[in-house]
Structures are given as C-alpha cells and as structure tokens.
Amino acid sequence: GKPELVALTANLPTVAGKAQDDASPITAIDYTVDGGEWRPATVADGILDQRSESFSLRLPQLPAGPHVVTVRASDGADNVGTAKVVVTVK
C-alpha cells in the first residue's frame, strides 16, 4: 500500500508528523507550501530507511493569512501518500 501520513501537527514555524508504510521503507518525504516547489523534510533519525519515519519541517517566512502545507511520502515501491494541513500566520 501507499505510505500514510499521520499525526500531522503545526506549531509555527514547524510542521511535524510521521510517515508509515505497511510494506516498504519510506524513501522520501517532501513538502510544498501553497503549491510551490517541493522541498525535502527533515527526518528525526537523519536517514530514510524504516517503514515508519518521524519528520519535521521548518516553514519559510510566510505572509499573514492561511497557507496550505502539503506533505508527501514515497516508499521503495514508488507508492506516494499525501496529507495537508492548513496553517494560519498571524
């Protein structure tokens, strides 16, 4: 199956969560803000090699208002899972 993104939480400027896959190791975790360019997230243990990986990402300086952060995780079998969280900058 495709990776699942769970426990996605935003505590500006950081978004954190966990990517998990029932069959294959996670090979990439990326994010985009408001549909911009994809950037790599940081994994907690520094290496992508497990079926469950905790990650965090530091958002760039954003203008006030709501922004959609989309996170995607890929696994070794080229399955991709995505999740979204809306953050509001004061």
mmCIF file with all atom_site columns, C-alpha atoms in Angstrom:
data_model
loop_
_atom_site.group_PDB
_atom_site.id
_atom_site.type_symbol
_atom_site.label_atom_id
_atom_site.label_alt_id
_atom_site.label_comp_id
_atom_site.label_asym_id
_atom_site.label_entity_id
_atom_site.label_seq_id
_atom_site.pdbx_PDB_ins_code
_atom_site.Cartn_x
_atom_site.Cartn_y
_atom_site.Cartn_z
_atom_site.occupancy
_atom_site.B_iso_or_equiv
_atom_site.pdbx_formal_charge
_atom_site.auth_seq_id
_atom_site.auth_comp_id
_atom_site.auth_asym_id
_atom_site.auth_atom_id
_atom_site.pdbx_PDB_model_num
ATOM 1  C CA . GLY A 1 1  ? 0.000  0.000  0.000  1.00 0.00 ? 1  GLY A CA 1
ATOM 2  C CA . LYS A 1 2  ? 0.945  3.613  -0.159 1.00 0.00 ? 2  LYS A CA 1
ATOM 3  C CA . PRO A 1 3  ? 2.548  5.469  2.736  1.00 0.00 ? 3  PRO A CA 1
ATOM 4  C CA . GLU A 1 4  ? 0.274  7.111  5.275  1.00 0.00 ? 4  GLU A CA 1
ATOM 5  C CA . LEU A 1 5  ? 0.990  10.459 6.892  1.00 0.00 ? 5  LEU A CA 1
ATOM 6  C CA . VAL A 1 6  ? -0.267 10.600 10.456 1.00 0.00 ? 6  VAL A CA 1
ATOM 7  C CA . ALA A 1 7  ? -0.197 12.943 13.442 1.00 0.00 ? 7  ALA A CA 1
ATOM 8  C CA . LEU A 1 8  ? 0.427  15.981 11.263 1.00 0.00 ? 8  LEU A CA 1
ATOM 9  C CA . THR A 1 9  ? 0.705  18.944 13.628 1.00 0.00 ? 9  THR A CA 1
ATOM 10 C CA . ALA A 1 10 ? 1.603  22.563 13.005 1.00 0.00 ? 10 ALA A CA 1
ATOM 11 C CA . ASN A 1 11 ? 3.335  24.666 15.617 1.00 0.00 ? 11 ASN A CA 1
ATOM 12 C CA . LEU A 1 12 ? 4.624  27.565 13.537 1.00 0.00 ? 12 LEU A CA 1
ATOM 13 C CA . PRO A 1 13 ? 7.090  27.711 12.006 1.00 0.00 ? 13 PRO A CA 1
ATOM 14 C CA . THR A 1 14 ? 7.350  23.931 12.371 1.00 0.00 ? 14 THR A CA 1
ATOM 15 C CA . VAL A 1 15 ? 5.146  21.173 10.990 1.00 0.00 ? 15 VAL A CA 1
ATOM 16 C CA . ALA A 1 16 ? 5.785  17.656 12.264 1.00 0.00 ? 16 ALA A CA 1
ATOM 17 C CA . GLY A 1 17 ? 4.328  14.223 11.711 1.00 0.00 ? 17 GLY A CA 1
ATOM 18 C CA . LYS A 1 18 ? 5.035  10.628 10.922 1.00 0.00 ? 18 LYS A CA 1
ATOM 19 C CA . ALA A 1 19 ? 5.097  8.700  7.660  1.00 0.00 ? 19 ALA A CA 1
ATOM 20 C CA . GLN A 1 20 ? 4.391  4.993  7.879  1.00 0.00 ? 20 GLN A CA 1
ATOM 21 C CA . ASP A 1 21 ? 4.092  2.187  5.365  1.00 0.00 ? 21 ASP A CA 1
ATOM 22 C CA . ASP A 1 22 ? 2.930  -1.362 5.972  1.00 0.00 ? 22 ASP A CA 1
ATOM 23 C CA . ALA A 1 23 ? 5.220  -2.989 3.425  1.00 0.00 ? 23 ALA A CA 1
ATOM 24 C CA . SER A 1 24 ? 8.108  -0.858 2.146  1.00 0.00 ? 24 SER A CA 1
ATOM 25 C CA . PRO A 1 25 ? 10.582 1.546  3.723  1.00 0.00 ? 25 PRO A CA 1
ATOM 26 C CA . ILE A 1 26 ? 9.917  5.262  3.303  1.00 0.00 ? 26 ILE A CA 1
ATOM 27 C CA . THR A 1 27 ? 12.342 6.677  0.734  1.00 0.00 ? 27 THR A CA 1
ATOM 28 C CA . ALA A 1 28 ? 11.347 10.365 0.547  1.00 0.00 ? 28 ALA A CA 1
ATOM 29 C CA . ILE A 1 29 ? 9.340  12.944 2.474  1.00 0.00 ? 29 ILE A CA 1
ATOM 30 C CA . ASP A 1 30 ? 8.772  16.307 0.806  1.00 0.00 ? 30 ASP A CA 1
ATOM 31 C CA . TYR A 1 31 ? 6.519  19.288 1.339  1.00 0.00 ? 31 TYR A CA 1
ATOM 32 C CA . THR A 1 32 ? 5.145  22.242 -0.556 1.00 0.00 ? 32 THR A CA 1
ATOM 33 C CA . VAL A 1 33 ? 3.540  25.445 0.686  1.00 0.00 ? 33 VAL A CA 1
ATOM 34 C CA . ASP A 1 34 ? 0.575  26.761 -1.313 1.00 0.00 ? 34 ASP A CA 1
ATOM 35 C CA . GLY A 1 35 ? 1.511  24.574 -4.275 1.00 0.00 ? 35 GLY A CA 1
ATOM 36 C CA . GLY A 1 36 ? 5.029  25.990 -4.632 1.00 0.00 ? 36 GLY A CA 1
ATOM 37 C CA . GLU A 1 37 ? 8.182  23.980 -5.183 1.00 0.00 ? 37 GLU A CA 1
ATOM 38 C CA . TRP A 1 38 ? 8.682  20.711 -3.323 1.00 0.00 ? 38 TRP A CA 1
ATOM 39 C CA . ARG A 1 39 ? 11.327 20.756 -0.607 1.00 0.00 ? 39 ARG A CA 1
ATOM 40 C CA . PRO A 1 40 ? 12.680 17.880 1.491  1.00 0.00 ? 40 PRO A CA 1
ATOM 41 C CA . ALA A 1 41 ? 11.518 17.470 5.087  1.00 0.00 ? 41 ALA A CA 1
ATOM 42 C CA . THR A 1 42 ? 13.960 16.546 7.864  1.00 0.00 ? 42 THR A CA 1
ATOM 43 C CA . VAL A 1 43 ? 13.677 13.048 9.318  1.00 0.00 ? 43 VAL A CA 1
ATOM 44 C CA . ALA A 1 44 ? 14.156 12.664 13.054 1.00 0.00 ? 44 ALA A CA 1
ATOM 45 C CA . ASP A 1 45 ? 16.817 9.960  12.857 1.00 0.00 ? 45 ASP A CA 1
ATOM 46 C CA . GLY A 1 46 ? 18.610 11.572 9.912  1.00 0.00 ? 46 GLY A CA 1
ATOM 47 C CA . ILE A 1 47 ? 18.122 8.702  7.465  1.00 0.00 ? 47 ILE A CA 1
ATOM 48 C CA . LEU A 1 48 ? 15.193 7.375  5.439  1.00 0.00 ? 48 LEU A CA 1
ATOM 49 C CA . ASP A 1 49 ? 15.293 3.591  5.785  1.00 0.00 ? 49 ASP A CA 1
ATOM 50 C CA . GLN A 1 50 ? 12.410 2.488  8.036  1.00 0.00 ? 50 GLN A CA 1
ATOM 51 C CA . ARG A 1 51 ? 8.742  1.712  7.427  1.00 0.00 ? 51 ARG A CA 1
ATOM 52 C CA . SER A 1 52 ? 7.944  4.413  9.975  1.00 0.00 ? 52 SER A CA 1
ATOM 53 C CA . GLU A 1 53 ? 9.750  7.760  9.967  1.00 0.00 ? 53 GLU A CA 1
ATOM 54 C CA . SER A 1 54 ? 9.067  10.796 12.136 1.00 0.00 ? 54 SER A CA 1
ATOM 55 C CA . PHE A 1 55 ? 9.777  14.073 10.366 1.00 0.00 ? 55 PHE A CA 1
ATOM 56 C CA . SER A 1 56 ? 9.638  17.807 10.815 1.00 0.00 ? 56 SER A CA 1
ATOM 57 C CA . LEU A 1 57 ? 9.891  20.764 8.511  1.00 0.00 ? 57 LEU A CA 1
ATOM 58 C CA . ARG A 1 58 ? 10.532 24.421 9.104  1.00 0.00 ? 58 ARG A CA 1
ATOM 59 C CA . LEU A 1 59 ? 8.335  26.675 7.041  1.00 0.00 ? 59 LEU A CA 1
ATOM 60 C CA . PRO A 1 60 ? 9.784  29.726 5.329  1.00 0.00 ? 60 PRO A CA 1
ATOM 61 C CA . GLN A 1 61 ? 8.669  33.209 6.345  1.00 0.00 ? 61 GLN A CA 1
ATOM 62 C CA . LEU A 1 62 ? 5.070  33.431 5.102  1.00 0.00 ? 62 LEU A CA 1
ATOM 63 C CA . PRO A 1 63 ? 2.724  36.388 4.695  1.00 0.00 ? 63 PRO A CA 1
ATOM 64 C CA . ALA A 1 64 ? -0.164 36.699 7.149  1.00 0.00 ? 64 ALA A CA 1
ATOM 65 C CA . GLY A 1 65 ? -3.192 34.517 6.499  1.00 0.00 ? 65 GLY A CA 1
ATOM 66 C CA . PRO A 1 66 ? -3.905 30.847 5.848  1.00 0.00 ? 66 PRO A CA 1
ATOM 67 C CA . HIS A 1 67 ? -1.479 28.638 3.940  1.00 0.00 ? 67 HIS A CA 1
ATOM 68 C CA . VAL A 1 68 ? -1.838 25.033 2.811  1.00 0.00 ? 68 VAL A CA 1
ATOM 69 C CA . VAL A 1 69 ? 1.122  22.793 3.579  1.00 0.00 ? 69 VAL A CA 1
ATOM 70 C CA . THR A 1 70 ? 1.054  19.533 1.610  1.00 0.00 ? 70 THR A CA 1
ATOM 71 C CA . VAL A 1 71 ? 3.362  16.722 2.692  1.00 0.00 ? 71 VAL A CA 1
ATOM 72 C CA . ARG A 1 72 ? 4.054  13.676 0.539  1.00 0.00 ? 72 ARG A CA 1
ATOM 73 C CA . ALA A 1 73 ? 5.837  10.472 1.380  1.00 0.00 ? 73 ALA A CA 1
ATOM 74 C CA . SER A 1 74 ? 7.184  7.962  -1.127 1.00 0.00 ? 74 SER A CA 1
ATOM 75 C CA . ASP A 1 75 ? 8.155  4.357  -0.479 1.00 0.00 ? 75 ASP A CA 1
ATOM 76 C CA . GLY A 1 76 ? 10.528 1.890  -2.101 1.00 0.00 ? 76 GLY A CA 1
ATOM 77 C CA . ALA A 1 77 ? 7.743  0.574  -4.336 1.00 0.00 ? 77 ALA A CA 1
ATOM 78 C CA . ASP A 1 78 ? 7.082  4.066  -5.782 1.00 0.00 ? 78 ASP A CA 1
ATOM 79 C CA . ASN A 1 79 ? 3.783  4.477  -3.921 1.00 0.00 ? 79 ASN A CA 1
ATOM 80 C CA . VAL A 1 80 ? 3.040  8.031  -2.807 1.00 0.00 ? 80 VAL A CA 1
ATOM 81 C CA . GLY A 1 81 ? 0.795  9.221  0.016  1.00 0.00 ? 81 GLY A CA 1
ATOM 82 C CA . THR A 1 82 ? -0.083 12.851 0.728  1.00 0.00 ? 82 THR A CA 1
ATOM 83 C CA . ALA A 1 83 ? -1.654 14.835 3.528  1.00 0.00 ? 83 ALA A CA 1
ATOM 84 C CA . LYS A 1 84 ? -2.477 18.504 4.031  1.00 0.00 ? 84 LYS A CA 1
ATOM 85 C CA . VAL A 1 85 ? -2.501 20.833 6.984  1.00 0.00 ? 85 VAL A CA 1
ATOM 86 C CA . VAL A 1 86 ? -3.610 24.471 6.931  1.00 0.00 ? 86 VAL A CA 1
ATOM 87 C CA . VAL A 1 87 ? -1.502 26.894 8.922  1.00 0.00 ? 87 VAL A CA 1
ATOM 88 C CA . THR A 1 88 ? -2.533 30.466 9.664  1.00 0.00 ? 88 THR A CA 1
ATOM 89 C CA . VAL A 1 89 ? 0.137  33.111 10.071 1.00 0.00 ? 89 VAL A CA 1
ATOM 90 C CA . LYS A 1 90 ? -0.907 35.933 12.380 1.00 0.00 ? 90 LYS A CA 1
#
